[in-house]
XYZ file of C-alpha atoms in Angstrom:
657
model
C 7.187 -20.283 -29.609
C 4.535 -17.714 -28.722
C 2.309 -20.383 -27.188
C 5.258 -21.694 -25.181
C 6.004 -18.243 -23.750
C 2.322 -17.632 -23.034
C 2.152 -20.884 -21.046
C 5.174 -19.781 -18.979
C 3.581 -16.419 -18.181
C 0.291 -18.103 -17.303
C 2.182 -20.490 -15.012
C 3.899 -17.554 -13.267
C 0.619 -15.940 -12.342
C -1.512 -19.088 -11.833
C 0.884 -21.227 -9.773
C 0.347 -19.159 -6.587
C -3.416 -19.190 -7.251
C -3.469 -22.996 -7.472
C -1.518 -23.226 -4.222
C -3.907 -20.783 -2.549
C -6.980 -22.751 -3.672
C -5.534 -26.073 -2.549
C -4.508 -24.742 0.859
C -7.752 -22.822 1.326
C -10.326 -25.317 0.066
C -8.548 -28.579 0.912
C -6.635 -27.401 3.978
C -8.251 -29.903 6.330
C -7.617 -32.748 3.882
C -3.959 -32.027 3.055
C -3.043 -30.920 6.583
C -0.647 -28.254 7.799
C 2.384 -29.676 5.999
C 0.415 -30.072 2.783
C -0.774 -26.457 2.962
C 2.696 -24.993 3.256
C 4.176 -27.330 0.653
C 1.608 -26.599 -2.087
C 1.873 -22.834 -1.579
C 5.667 -22.790 -1.291
C 5.995 -24.936 -4.417
C 3.499 -22.720 -6.262
C 5.275 -19.474 -5.375
C 8.646 -21.169 -5.949
C 7.597 -22.131 -9.491
C 6.465 -18.557 -10.061
C 9.776 -17.202 -8.754
C 11.964 -19.513 -10.850
C 9.955 -18.875 -14.017
C 10.101 -15.118 -13.323
C 13.887 -15.352 -13.133
C 13.881 -17.186 -16.459
C 11.706 -14.432 -17.942
C 14.106 -11.867 -16.456
C 17.049 -13.525 -18.189
C 15.071 -13.731 -21.439
C 14.132 -10.044 -21.530
C 16.911 -8.258 -19.601
C 20.048 -10.312 -20.174
C 19.260 -11.849 -23.563
C 17.535 -8.698 -24.808
C 14.336 -10.352 -26.067
C 11.622 -7.976 -27.333
C 8.673 -7.015 -25.159
C 5.759 -9.452 -24.971
C 2.324 -7.833 -25.287
C -0.543 -10.202 -25.972
C -4.142 -10.680 -24.949
C -4.827 -14.045 -23.370
C -8.590 -13.875 -23.026
C -11.335 -11.495 -24.144
C -13.780 -11.109 -21.296
C -16.366 -9.105 -23.213
C -16.789 -6.633 -26.054
C -19.035 -3.609 -25.807
C -19.344 -0.547 -28.000
C -16.337 -1.527 -30.055
C -14.154 -1.848 -26.929
C -12.582 -5.170 -25.966
C -12.200 -5.884 -22.251
C -9.306 -8.330 -22.135
C -6.984 -10.226 -19.872
C -3.436 -9.999 -21.182
C 0.234 -9.681 -20.333
C 2.777 -6.945 -20.990
C 6.191 -8.364 -20.166
C 8.933 -5.770 -20.480
C 11.920 -4.788 -18.299
C 9.667 -2.922 -15.858
C 7.170 -5.717 -15.292
C 9.677 -8.578 -15.372
C 11.814 -6.955 -12.687
C 8.720 -6.492 -10.519
C 7.788 -10.127 -11.128
C 11.165 -11.301 -9.794
C 10.994 -9.056 -6.745
C 7.383 -9.947 -5.862
C 7.705 -13.701 -6.368
C 11.150 -14.108 -4.753
C 10.417 -12.019 -1.645
C 7.067 -13.776 -1.300
C 8.840 -17.144 -1.623
C 11.212 -16.311 1.247
C 8.300 -15.108 3.369
C 6.393 -18.339 2.697
C 9.353 -20.383 3.977
C 9.773 -18.089 6.983
C 6.066 -18.471 7.808
C 6.543 -22.170 8.589
C 8.546 -21.190 11.662
C 6.590 -18.096 12.612
C 3.061 -19.529 12.381
C 3.732 -23.142 13.361
C 1.486 -23.025 16.461
C -1.314 -20.930 14.959
C -4.678 -22.698 14.492
C -5.240 -20.790 11.219
C -2.052 -22.162 9.665
C -3.583 -23.428 6.389
C -5.764 -20.370 6.019
C -2.775 -18.049 6.371
C -0.782 -19.835 3.683
C -3.800 -19.666 1.398
C -4.128 -15.922 1.956
C -0.468 -15.016 1.345
C -0.333 -17.147 -1.796
C -3.523 -15.480 -3.050
C -1.922 -12.123 -2.238
C 1.051 -13.010 -4.433
C -1.283 -14.000 -7.284
C -3.124 -10.655 -7.060
C 0.123 -8.658 -7.148
C 1.438 -10.610 -10.132
C -1.811 -9.976 -12.002
C -1.323 -6.275 -11.314
C 2.282 -5.974 -12.491
C 1.882 -8.250 -15.534
C -1.261 -6.576 -16.898
C -1.321 -4.893 -20.290
C -4.574 -3.011 -19.779
C -6.379 -0.919 -17.189
C -9.118 -3.492 -16.583
C -6.680 -6.140 -15.397
C -4.700 -3.498 -13.526
C -7.847 -2.543 -11.619
C -8.617 -6.200 -10.887
C -5.158 -6.745 -9.376
C -5.399 -3.393 -7.602
C -8.649 -4.322 -5.874
C -7.616 -7.931 -5.283
C -4.537 -6.951 -3.257
C -6.767 -4.599 -1.268
C -9.272 -7.365 -0.557
C -6.665 -9.932 0.487
C -4.866 -7.339 2.635
C -8.180 -6.885 4.479
C -8.245 -10.620 5.191
C -4.589 -10.711 6.248
C -4.527 -7.623 8.480
C -7.586 -8.979 10.259
C -6.272 -12.558 10.254
C -6.641 -12.774 14.037
C -10.277 -11.785 13.736
C -11.072 -12.331 17.422
C -8.733 -9.455 18.264
C -10.603 -6.127 18.382
C -7.581 -4.070 17.299
C -7.092 -6.314 14.253
C -10.739 -5.897 13.230
C -10.417 -2.131 13.566
C -7.144 -2.116 11.585
C -8.396 -4.133 8.628
C -11.587 -2.069 8.393
C -9.487 1.104 8.517
C -7.209 -0.157 5.748
C -10.182 -1.189 3.636
C -12.030 2.134 3.972
C -8.991 4.388 3.459
C -8.052 2.459 0.341
C -11.586 2.856 -0.975
C -11.062 6.621 -0.902
C -7.961 6.308 -3.058
C -9.535 3.667 -5.286
C -12.465 5.953 -6.063
C -10.027 8.459 -7.552
C -8.221 5.658 -9.362
C -11.487 4.452 -10.898
C -12.356 7.979 -12.037
C -8.962 8.192 -13.761
C -9.551 4.912 -15.605
C -13.054 6.051 -16.573
C -11.624 9.299 -17.979
C -9.068 7.315 -19.990
C -11.827 5.128 -21.425
C -13.908 8.206 -22.229
C -11.199 10.089 -24.121
C -9.087 7.272 -25.561
C -11.885 4.743 -26.202
C -9.588 1.901 -25.126
C -8.128 0.379 -21.976
C -5.003 -1.026 -23.601
C -1.778 0.532 -22.318
C 0.029 0.711 -25.643
C -2.940 2.191 -27.494
C -3.353 4.856 -24.808
C 0.360 5.711 -24.800
C 0.481 5.895 -28.600
C -2.375 8.406 -28.678
C -1.500 10.454 -25.615
C -0.076 13.366 -27.652
C -3.498 13.924 -29.221
C -4.936 14.949 -25.865
C -2.083 16.942 -24.360
C -3.954 20.198 -25.073
C -7.493 18.863 -24.555
C -9.433 20.584 -21.789
C -12.480 19.668 -19.762
C -14.921 21.878 -17.852
C -15.504 20.443 -14.397
C -17.024 23.479 -12.706
C -18.772 26.321 -14.468
C -16.213 28.556 -16.102
C -13.223 26.417 -14.994
C -11.236 24.570 -17.656
C -8.837 21.787 -16.705
C -6.356 19.868 -18.774
C -7.682 16.390 -19.409
C -4.219 14.936 -18.776
C -4.020 16.730 -15.433
C -7.440 15.423 -14.397
C -6.492 11.876 -15.400
C -3.096 12.005 -13.681
C -4.445 13.579 -10.490
C -7.137 10.897 -10.301
C -4.634 8.103 -10.855
C -2.275 9.581 -8.277
C -5.050 9.679 -5.665
C -5.265 5.926 -6.173
C -1.497 5.668 -5.729
C -1.710 7.755 -2.531
C -4.100 5.202 -1.042
C -2.176 2.070 -2.024
C 1.294 3.488 -1.375
C 0.188 5.206 1.844
C 1.009 8.847 1.134
C -0.142 11.674 3.395
C -3.044 12.033 4.175
C -4.080 8.515 3.076
C -1.255 6.922 5.080
C -3.143 6.230 8.300
C -3.942 2.588 7.510
C -0.367 1.380 7.093
C 0.951 1.529 10.708
C -2.210 -0.189 11.953
C -1.655 -3.024 9.474
C 0.930 -4.262 11.997
C -1.986 -5.969 13.744
C -1.579 -8.793 11.259
C 1.093 -11.501 11.664
C 4.674 -10.408 10.927
C 5.013 -12.332 7.624
C 2.159 -10.387 6.098
C 3.574 -7.145 7.478
C 6.741 -7.963 5.550
C 4.837 -8.906 2.406
C 2.581 -5.811 2.396
C 5.362 -3.387 3.262
C 8.179 -4.792 1.172
C 7.260 -6.136 -2.224
C 3.543 -6.046 -2.800
C 0.671 -3.772 -1.914
C 2.459 -0.535 -0.993
C 4.649 -0.709 -4.087
C 1.633 -0.924 -6.397
C 1.170 2.850 -6.509
C 4.848 3.476 -7.315
C 4.763 0.870 -10.067
C 1.523 2.250 -11.514
C 2.810 5.818 -11.782
C 6.039 4.564 -13.372
C 4.035 2.508 -15.851
C 1.903 5.570 -16.645
C 4.937 7.830 -17.151
C 3.832 8.864 -20.697
C 0.700 10.339 -19.099
C 2.320 11.976 -16.082
C 4.990 13.652 -18.197
C 2.237 15.779 -19.751
C 1.039 17.208 -16.427
C 3.547 19.442 -14.637
C 0.859 20.292 -12.088
C 0.594 16.674 -11.044
C 4.377 16.239 -10.918
C 4.671 19.195 -8.539
C 1.907 17.791 -6.349
C 3.657 14.416 -6.276
C 6.877 16.123 -5.180
C 5.142 17.922 -2.312
C 3.154 14.903 -1.107
C 6.171 12.594 -1.307
C 8.517 14.957 0.524
C 5.994 15.560 3.342
C 5.550 11.806 3.728
C 9.305 11.133 3.654
C 10.136 13.668 6.360
C 7.172 13.786 8.710
C 6.505 10.057 8.815
C 10.172 9.589 9.682
C 9.697 11.777 12.774
C 6.952 9.417 13.961
C 9.375 6.494 13.834
C 11.406 8.191 16.585
C 8.671 7.863 19.232
C 7.383 4.358 18.509
C 8.135 1.615 21.033
C 6.595 -1.266 19.109
C 9.389 -2.885 17.069
C 7.104 -3.542 14.083
C 5.658 -0.028 14.094
C 9.128 1.512 13.881
C 9.771 -0.524 10.747
C 6.279 0.378 9.484
C 6.946 4.115 9.762
C 10.270 3.593 8.003
C 8.254 2.069 5.152
C 6.074 5.183 5.013
C 9.159 7.381 4.893
C 10.854 5.316 2.173
C 7.669 5.292 0.103
C 7.859 9.060 0.351
C 11.353 8.932 -1.174
C 10.051 6.830 -4.062
C 7.162 9.235 -4.603
C 9.519 12.218 -4.623
C 11.532 10.486 -7.346
C 8.341 10.063 -9.388
C 7.598 13.763 -9.047
C 11.101 14.607 -10.272
C 10.481 12.365 -13.329
C 13.220 10.030 -12.071
C 10.975 6.987 -12.524
C 13.959 4.658 -12.892
C 15.360 5.892 -9.555
C 11.964 5.331 -7.891
C 11.815 1.769 -9.215
C 15.454 1.222 -8.249
C 14.655 2.165 -4.651
C 11.531 0.019 -4.816
C 13.658 -3.012 -5.759
C 16.347 -2.475 -3.128
C 13.803 -1.504 -0.470
C 11.822 -4.698 -1.077
C 14.749 -6.839 0.037
C 16.095 -4.888 2.998
C 12.643 -4.031 4.309
C 11.541 -7.670 4.108
C 14.791 -8.502 5.903
C 14.074 -6.005 8.699
C 10.507 -7.198 9.169
C 11.504 -10.840 9.267
C 14.338 -10.052 11.695
C 11.818 -8.207 13.880
C 9.540 -11.245 13.627
C 12.376 -13.553 14.709
C 12.920 -11.351 17.765
C 9.180 -11.389 18.525
C 9.090 -15.207 18.333
C 12.017 -15.627 20.705
C 10.643 -12.931 23.033
C 7.373 -14.882 23.386
C 5.521 -12.350 21.199
C 6.746 -9.336 23.120
C 7.009 -6.324 20.751
C 7.937 -3.487 23.134
C 11.501 -2.253 22.516
C 11.727 -1.135 26.156
C 11.463 -4.768 27.254
C 14.310 -5.972 25.039
C 18.049 -5.319 24.970
C 21.218 -7.384 24.835
C 19.832 -9.907 22.327
C 23.098 -9.919 20.376
C 24.499 -12.608 22.687
C 21.558 -14.925 22.136
C 20.589 -14.214 18.506
C 23.808 -13.378 16.620
C 22.525 -14.350 13.146
C 19.360 -12.293 13.554
C 21.455 -9.403 14.862
C 23.867 -9.573 11.917
C 21.121 -9.682 9.306
C 19.224 -6.874 11.026
C 22.441 -4.844 11.025
C 22.819 -5.357 7.269
C 19.198 -4.333 6.702
C 19.671 -1.265 8.907
C 22.777 -0.165 6.994
C 20.894 -0.541 3.701
C 17.949 1.441 5.068
C 20.075 4.422 6.144
C 21.991 4.400 2.865
C 25.399 3.358 4.217
C 27.973 3.640 1.377
C 28.212 0.463 -0.659
C 24.907 -1.085 0.413
C 21.992 -1.392 -1.993
C 20.002 1.330 -0.232
C 22.880 3.767 -0.610
C 22.823 3.692 -4.404
C 19.056 3.996 -4.784
C 18.520 6.636 -2.091
C 21.488 8.749 -3.178
C 20.229 8.616 -6.752
C 16.833 9.951 -5.636
C 18.355 12.809 -3.649
C 20.596 13.780 -6.568
C 17.674 13.580 -9.000
C 15.557 15.924 -6.891
C 18.532 18.267 -6.562
C 18.787 18.474 -10.374
C 15.039 18.968 -10.910
C 13.846 22.383 -12.113
C 10.231 22.022 -10.958
C 8.970 24.714 -8.528
C 8.453 22.192 -5.711
C 11.892 20.607 -6.069
C 13.675 22.880 -3.576
C 11.266 22.012 -0.764
C 11.447 18.342 -1.701
C 15.260 18.361 -1.723
C 15.621 19.727 1.794
C 12.875 17.418 3.048
C 14.522 14.231 1.730
C 17.938 15.497 2.851
C 16.658 15.983 6.405
C 14.988 12.606 6.193
C 18.394 10.924 5.861
C 19.370 11.970 9.405
C 15.968 11.027 10.823
C 16.069 7.615 9.102
C 19.480 6.789 10.556
C 18.379 7.915 14.019
C 15.188 5.829 14.306
C 16.746 2.827 12.526
C 19.660 2.496 14.896
C 17.470 3.408 17.857
C 15.611 0.185 17.051
C 18.839 -1.754 16.487
C 20.571 -0.629 19.685
C 17.486 -0.971 21.903
C 16.898 -4.508 20.615
C 20.349 -6.059 20.462
C 22.564 -4.024 22.804
C 22.395 -2.206 26.117
C 20.704 -3.423 29.269
C 18.696 -6.653 29.157
C 15.172 -5.572 30.101
C 13.234 -8.764 29.486
C 11.690 -10.868 32.253
C 13.672 -13.734 33.758
C 11.226 -16.257 32.276
C 11.910 -14.952 28.758
C 15.653 -14.512 29.381
C 16.139 -18.156 30.429
C 14.645 -19.443 27.164
C 16.383 -17.055 24.734
C 18.198 -18.634 21.807
C 18.704 -18.165 18.083
C 15.659 -18.603 15.873
C 15.329 -21.946 14.030
C 16.870 -22.456 10.586
C 13.512 -22.086 8.812
C 13.539 -18.492 10.094
C 17.242 -17.602 9.837
C 17.857 -19.023 6.333
C 15.428 -16.560 4.648
C 17.127 -13.786 6.639
C 20.555 -14.774 5.302
C 19.224 -15.097 1.749
C 17.589 -11.638 1.877
C 20.753 -10.107 3.356
C 22.686 -10.818 0.138
C 20.637 -8.577 -2.225
C 20.303 -6.028 0.608
C 24.069 -5.668 0.407
C 24.890 -6.270 -3.256
C 21.872 -5.465 -5.448
C 22.757 -1.806 -5.844
C 26.261 -2.617 -7.098
C 24.854 -4.530 -10.051
C 21.890 -2.294 -10.907
C 23.276 1.235 -10.598
C 25.175 1.214 -13.889
C 22.514 -0.297 -16.205
C 19.851 1.891 -14.605
C 21.817 5.098 -14.788
C 23.828 4.939 -17.985
C 22.346 1.866 -19.640
C 18.961 1.462 -21.207
C 17.660 -0.897 -18.537
C 13.946 -0.066 -18.809
C 14.001 0.694 -22.525
C 10.646 1.981 -23.738
C 8.841 0.825 -20.591
C 9.425 4.245 -19.027
C 9.117 7.541 -20.869
C 10.715 10.813 -19.725
C 10.471 14.066 -21.654
C 13.709 15.832 -22.462
C 13.174 18.806 -20.148
C 12.440 16.510 -17.178
C 15.264 14.007 -17.703
C 17.251 14.648 -14.508
C 18.902 11.216 -14.522
C 20.689 12.050 -17.778
C 22.405 14.933 -15.943
C 23.577 12.539 -13.222
C 24.652 9.968 -15.807
C 26.891 12.540 -17.460
C 28.862 12.767 -14.198
C 28.967 9.000 -13.576
C 32.397 7.336 -13.769
C 31.844 3.908 -12.242
C 30.673 2.370 -8.973
C 33.788 3.232 -6.964
C 33.672 6.831 -8.165
C 29.953 7.011 -7.300
C 30.705 5.907 -3.734
C 33.691 8.208 -3.213
C 31.846 11.099 -4.864
C 29.090 10.739 -2.281
C 31.511 11.777 0.487
C 31.575 15.246 -1.019
C 27.879 15.765 -0.305
C 25.699 15.953 2.835
C 23.639 12.683 2.716
C 26.493 10.419 3.824
C 27.437 12.660 6.739
C 23.802 13.071 7.755
C 23.458 9.272 7.870
C 26.622 8.947 9.967
C 25.387 11.734 12.254
C 22.072 9.970 12.813
C 23.876 6.723 13.636
C 26.193 8.532 16.055
C 23.339 10.318 17.825
C 21.496 6.996 18.176
C 24.637 5.482 19.768
C 24.943 8.415 22.178
C 21.276 8.250 23.192
C 20.764 4.509 23.487
C 24.200 3.072 24.291
C 26.483 5.739 25.777
C 23.925 7.856 27.672
C 20.658 5.865 27.802
C 19.086 8.398 30.174
C 19.415 11.189 27.599
C 16.198 10.442 25.596
C 14.086 10.650 28.775
C 15.568 14.029 29.686
C 15.004 15.280 26.152
C 11.361 14.183 26.219
C 10.821 16.163 29.417
C 12.197 19.265 27.729
C 10.140 18.955 24.538
C 7.046 17.359 26.013
C 4.617 19.139 23.698
C 6.472 18.091 20.525
C 6.729 14.542 21.835
C 2.993 14.497 22.528
C 2.272 15.720 18.978
C 4.429 12.922 17.557
C 2.885 10.281 19.819
C -0.549 11.457 18.645
C 0.676 11.120 15.037
C 0.000 14.792 14.261
C -3.648 14.200 15.098
C -4.410 12.433 11.806
C -6.045 9.461 13.501
C -8.064 11.644 15.876
C -9.143 13.890 13.017
C -10.247 10.924 10.954
C -12.040 9.366 13.897
C -13.838 12.560 14.916
C -14.480 14.245 11.554
C -14.688 11.522 8.950
C -15.593 8.396 10.875
C -17.505 10.342 13.519
C -19.214 12.495 10.901
C -20.234 9.482 8.846
C -21.558 7.758 11.968
C -23.618 10.842 12.851
C -24.973 11.064 9.324
C -25.760 7.370 9.481
C -27.460 7.803 12.871
C -29.560 10.704 11.502
C -30.554 8.747 8.431
C -31.347 5.735 10.581
C -33.280 7.501 13.339
C -34.976 10.250 11.320
C -34.899 9.041 7.747
C -35.552 5.342 8.263
C -37.378 5.011 11.578
C -39.362 8.258 11.637
C -39.896 9.058 7.950
C -39.923 5.735 6.107
C -41.156 3.453 8.884
C -43.077 6.097 10.846
C -44.668 8.243 8.139
C -44.720 6.132 4.989
C -45.145 2.563 6.252
C -46.713 2.842 9.682
C -48.321 6.209 8.850
C -50.124 4.872 5.806
C -51.246 1.889 7.855
C -52.602 4.204 10.578
C -54.378 6.328 7.968
C -56.047 3.277 6.496
C -57.011 2.095 9.973
C -58.516 5.477 10.927
C -60.406 5.761 7.637
C -61.647 2.209 7.894
C -62.848 2.840 11.435
C -64.830 5.804 10.145
C -66.288 3.868 7.252
C -67.020 0.910 9.497
C -69.683 2.868 11.359
C -71.614 3.385 8.111
C -71.915 -0.382 7.712
C -74.519 -0.829 10.477
C -76.502 -3.697 8.932
C -79.867 -1.882 9.200
C -81.863 -1.613 5.962
C -83.323 1.800 6.761
C -79.804 3.196 7.233
C -78.834 2.055 3.758
C -82.102 3.473 2.299
C -81.450 6.790 4.024
C -77.917 6.842 2.570
C -79.225 6.107 -0.929
C -81.760 8.934 -0.693
C -79.146 11.411 0.483
C -76.826 10.304 -2.320
C -79.536 10.762 -4.920
C -80.376 14.233 -3.592
C -76.684 15.194 -3.762
C -76.364 13.932 -7.328
C -79.575 15.743 -8.304
C -78.316 18.969 -6.760
C -75.040 18.694 -8.597
C -76.864 17.973 -11.876
C -79.252 20.906 -11.497
C -76.447 23.234 -10.485
C -74.436 22.182 -13.516
C -77.338 22.729 -15.954
C -78.162 26.136 -14.502
C -74.522 27.145 -14.774
C-alpha cells in the first residue's frame, strides 16, 4: 500500500517534468500540437492525482504521509533526502497549483498559437509546475530550497521569454537579482536551522523547537538575539522576496513583460504564493518569535495598502492586476503576522482562482485587441466579448470581497483576525487592511469599467475585427469562475470551526485569534449577514460606486482630480521612487563599484602593476644585464677580478669584525 501511494505522489510531481522534457528536448520532432498535448496531459495527470490525494487525506481522513524517497547524501550524521510530506496543507496546495496550471496550459493554446517559441513556452510552464510541486510536497528544507530556487530560475526564463525585447530582458534580470537578495536570507535561515537542530527534516525540527525557544546567539559584540528570532527573520526575508513584499516587491509588476499565461501562473498559484506557504508550514517556528510576527504585520499592511494605491494610476491592464496581486499578498502576509495562518492559506486558495481568472480575462482582451494593453484605448467591449466580460465581473467581485463570493469569506476572515489580534502592530495593520478594501474596489472596477463599458476608444481597424475569444480561451475562464464564486462557501466552515489543517499548522494559545472568531460563527448565512454590521462591506460598495461615478457617470472627473493632486499623482506614477532608488543606489552603486574594480583593481593594479608591471621590471632588468654580456673576454676577466676583490673585502671585514 505504501509503495502504491509513493508511486502516486511521484507521478504527481514527475508528470509535469516528463511533459516539460518532451516538449523542450523533442519539440521540433513532436511539433506544436505534440508539445501542448504532452504538457497538458502531464499536468492533467498531476491535477487528477492531486484531487485523488485530496479526497484521501481531507475527505476520507487518511493519516499524513511523511516518507523519504531518496537519500542524496549523508554527511556528519545528517541525511540529505528527497521526500514527501502529504498533509492537509500540502495536498490543498497541490490541487490549487496543478489545477490552475492545467487551465492555464489549455488557455495557452489559444493565446500563444502564433508565437514561434510555442514548444519552448509549454516546456517552461510545465517545468514551472514541477518546481512548485516539489516545493509544496517537500518534507525537508533541502528539497524546499531546491523547489524555491527552481521556481526562481524558471520564472527568469518565462519573464524574459521574448528575449529580443529589451524591457523583457531588464524585467527578468530584475526579478532574478531581487529574489537573490531574499534567497540569501532564506539560505541563512536554513543554515541556522541545520546548525542548531542538526537536521533538515521538518518533523524533527518541529519536535525539538521547544528546546531552543530560550537559546540566544551573539551576532554583534554585546548583543544577544533569540535564535528563533534570527531563524524566523531570515526565513521571512526569503518570503519577502518570493511573495513580493515591500521593499522586495519591485520585480513583480515588471514580470508583466512575459506572456499573459505566465503572468497568471506566477501571480495566482505558484511563485508568489511560495512565501505564504513556507511561513504557514513553519508556523511552529514563527509562533516562538513575537518580534518577527510584529514585523510581518507591519510589512504586510504596508504592502496591502500602498501597493493598492499604485493600482489606481496604472493604464496597462496587466499591471493593474499585478498591483492587485501585490496588495492581496499583503493581506495574506498580515494574516500570517496575526497568527491566522489558516486565514492566510484560505485567501491564498481563493485568490489563486479569481486572480488566474482576471489575468486570463485580461489576456483574452489583449488577444482580441491585437495585443493592445492600454486601458485608455479600450471601452465598450461588453457588446463584443460578453463571456469574457461576465467572467471578469465574477473575478472582480471576488477580488473586492463582494458578499457571497469566495474572496469575501477569505478577506473578511483576515480583517477580523487582525482586529482580534493583541500584538502591538495589529492596530496599524487593521486600519491599513480596512482602507485597502476601498482602494481594491476602486482600482478593480476602474479596470472593469474602462475595459468593458463607456466610450469605445479603440481604432477602427481593431473595432471592425472585435469578437469573443475562441473556446480554448473562454472555457478555462468559465471553469475558473466557478471556484471564484463558490469555493469560499465550502471552505469557510471546515477552516474556521473544523480541524481542516490538523497538525499541519500550529498556533499557540495566546495567538489563536481564529478561535475567537469561531466562537461567534453561526453558519454561512449568518457570516454573510453579520458582515453588514461592519465597515469592510460598505467600503467595498463605496469603492465600486466611486469607480462608477469616475469612469461611467462622469468620465472627465479623474482628469480634473489629477490636475488638483498632481504631486501625489506623480509620486504614485513614480511608484514611490522605489525603482529610481534601486536603479540609482543599488544598481547604480554596484555598477560604480564594478567600474572601480574593473578600471582600478583589474586594469591598473592587476594588469598594470602585477602582470604588465612585473613584465616591465623584468624587461628593464634584463636590458641592464644585457649590457654586461658584451662577448669580450677581457670584460669577463675584469668582472671576475672585481668579484674576487669584493669577496675578499667581505671576508677580511668579517674576520676583523
